[in-house]
């Protein structure tokens, strides 16, 4: 397609092209490429050390890439200093100026950009309103709660109307309830302002609550990219399956493209992969997609078409309030967990023989994995 014919808002705002960051022999960011559409709320999610902050720092201009390119609206950023990048930044530590009032903290980026007093006052007032801190305008940071301080930091990052806001674990220091409140505020703020937000967290629930898309980081690479829904329902690999939510992994052997042997039985798998007979596979079933039926229940309810069943023995039952879990061991010693809403009840007892059932369509099939992918991060 010709660049001339393309609508400007269809082009990505940010393009990362084969971005690398090496520290000596160590590769912190490994050949990472990513397009970020205009207006998106994107989250970098991954465990500690996976390269999220380093990638964000290269975008902000605090770190120089070892190789690769960063484009903002098609223009290379690599030699542009941070303050000329049209990017706002918020960190976990608020880094507010302790001796300045809330109003002067928020106005600081305008003061150093020599914005005239009247215009500065207008914009700071608008920001105070946006983050609901008007009554606190004359306080010092030490006279505010952590959540209020973080709102000052957000207002300060937004006051010069950057086209993009980068946030590195900005709510990490706050307690859970306040964090959830600010997550809701941030999501609404994003909707109202329509700017790009790139958000870093190691908290999957936070990523799910906030983002339109999530990029899952591992060892300096993006190993999954999509909406929380897509990544959870259809993880692209065993690592993402295991990282997001809980997973049952069942080692199986292919018999055909639609059937496997597991635990000495023939089970169905959903079509879509071309498999060699005898090939080792890993099936993945989410705990809430599996059912555990007592022997009596199983006898009363024939296995529906399109479902699998494996015999197992209950090892543990846990009541978790809203939900209950039932841990079982299959004949060949594969541990599985079944999760049910408490209102639906799990009518089984520890030590009992049960039948674990799941719909064939609900099980993912992986042909490649590493042992470490199957462990909870
Ligand atoms: P994350 O934000 O995902 O926790 P980082 O991007 O901060 O991870 O770090 C990725 C890896 O790069 C880590 O192993 C970290 O130790 C390493 N790293 C980051 N900065 C430096 C540095 N200045 N020198 C050496 N290694 C670094
Ligand atoms: Mg980090």
Short mmCIF file of N, CA and C and ligand atoms in Angstrom, two decimals, residues 23 26-29 46-55 63 168-169 200 217, ligand 1:
data_model
loop_
_atom_site.label_atom_id
_atom_site.label_comp_id
_atom_site.label_asym_id
_atom_site.label_seq_id
_atom_site.Cartn_x
_atom_site.Cartn_y
_atom_site.Cartn_z
N UNK A 23 24.20 -5.68 28.01
CA UNK A 23 25.10 -5.18 29.07
C UNK A 23 26.26 -6.16 29.11
N UNK A 26 25.59 -9.89 28.55
CA UNK A 26 24.21 -10.18 28.91
C UNK A 26 23.23 -9.45 27.98
N UNK A 27 22.25 -10.19 27.48
CA UNK A 27 21.25 -9.59 26.60
C UNK A 27 19.98 -9.31 27.40
N UNK A 28 19.70 -8.04 27.66
CA UNK A 28 18.51 -7.67 28.44
C UNK A 28 17.28 -7.56 27.55
N UNK A 29 17.49 -7.09 26.31
CA UNK A 29 16.41 -7.01 25.33
C UNK A 29 16.92 -7.64 24.05
N UNK A 46 5.54 -9.28 32.69
CA UNK A 46 6.54 -10.34 32.76
C UNK A 46 7.15 -10.36 34.14
N UNK A 47 7.86 -11.44 34.45
CA UNK A 47 8.45 -11.53 35.77
C UNK A 47 9.67 -10.60 35.84
N UNK A 48 10.18 -10.46 37.03
CA UNK A 48 11.29 -9.54 37.27
C UNK A 48 12.51 -9.95 36.43
N UNK A 49 13.14 -8.99 35.78
CA UNK A 49 14.33 -9.26 35.00
C UNK A 49 14.05 -9.66 33.56
N UNK A 50 12.78 -9.59 33.12
CA UNK A 50 12.46 -10.06 31.77
C UNK A 50 12.68 -8.99 30.69
N UNK A 51 13.07 -7.77 31.09
CA UNK A 51 13.43 -6.75 30.10
C UNK A 51 12.39 -5.67 29.89
N UNK A 52 11.35 -5.62 30.73
CA UNK A 52 10.28 -4.64 30.56
C UNK A 52 10.78 -3.21 30.74
N UNK A 53 11.44 -2.96 31.88
CA UNK A 53 11.88 -1.59 32.17
C UNK A 53 12.95 -1.13 31.20
N UNK A 54 13.82 -2.04 30.79
CA UNK A 54 14.86 -1.67 29.84
C UNK A 54 14.24 -1.23 28.51
N UNK A 55 13.21 -1.95 28.07
CA UNK A 55 12.53 -1.57 26.83
C UNK A 55 11.87 -0.20 26.98
N UNK A 63 17.90 5.09 28.15
CA UNK A 63 18.90 4.10 27.75
C UNK A 63 19.00 4.13 26.23
N UNK A 168 6.02 2.84 34.69
CA UNK A 168 6.77 1.66 35.12
C UNK A 168 6.37 1.28 36.54
N UNK A 169 5.55 0.25 36.68
CA UNK A 169 5.03 -0.22 37.97
C UNK A 169 4.58 0.94 38.84
N UNK A 200 4.04 -0.86 32.55
CA UNK A 200 4.84 -2.03 32.92
C UNK A 200 4.34 -2.59 34.25
N UNK A 217 6.53 -10.64 28.36
CA UNK A 217 7.98 -10.64 28.23
C UNK A 217 8.58 -11.88 28.91
P1 LIG B 1 12.23 -5.93 34.39
O1 LIG B 1 11.86 -4.49 34.34
O2 LIG B 1 11.46 -6.80 33.46
O3 LIG B 1 12.21 -6.47 35.79
P2 LIG B 1 14.81 -4.97 33.50
O4 LIG B 1 14.50 -4.48 32.14
O5 LIG B 1 14.96 -3.97 34.58
O6 LIG B 1 13.75 -6.09 33.91
O7 LIG B 1 16.15 -5.82 33.46
C1 LIG B 1 16.36 -6.85 32.51
C2 LIG B 1 17.69 -7.49 32.80
O8 LIG B 1 18.73 -6.58 32.51
C3 LIG B 1 17.85 -7.88 34.26
O9 LIG B 1 18.49 -9.13 34.33
C4 LIG B 1 18.75 -6.80 34.82
O10 LIG B 1 19.54 -7.28 35.86
C5 LIG B 1 19.58 -6.43 33.61
N1 LIG B 1 20.01 -5.02 33.69
C6 LIG B 1 19.20 -3.94 33.70
N2 LIG B 1 19.91 -2.80 33.75
C7 LIG B 1 21.21 -3.17 33.80
C8 LIG B 1 22.46 -2.46 33.88
N3 LIG B 1 22.49 -1.12 33.91
N4 LIG B 1 23.59 -3.19 33.88
C9 LIG B 1 23.56 -4.54 33.83
N5 LIG B 1 22.43 -5.27 33.75
C10 LIG B 1 21.27 -4.60 33.76
#
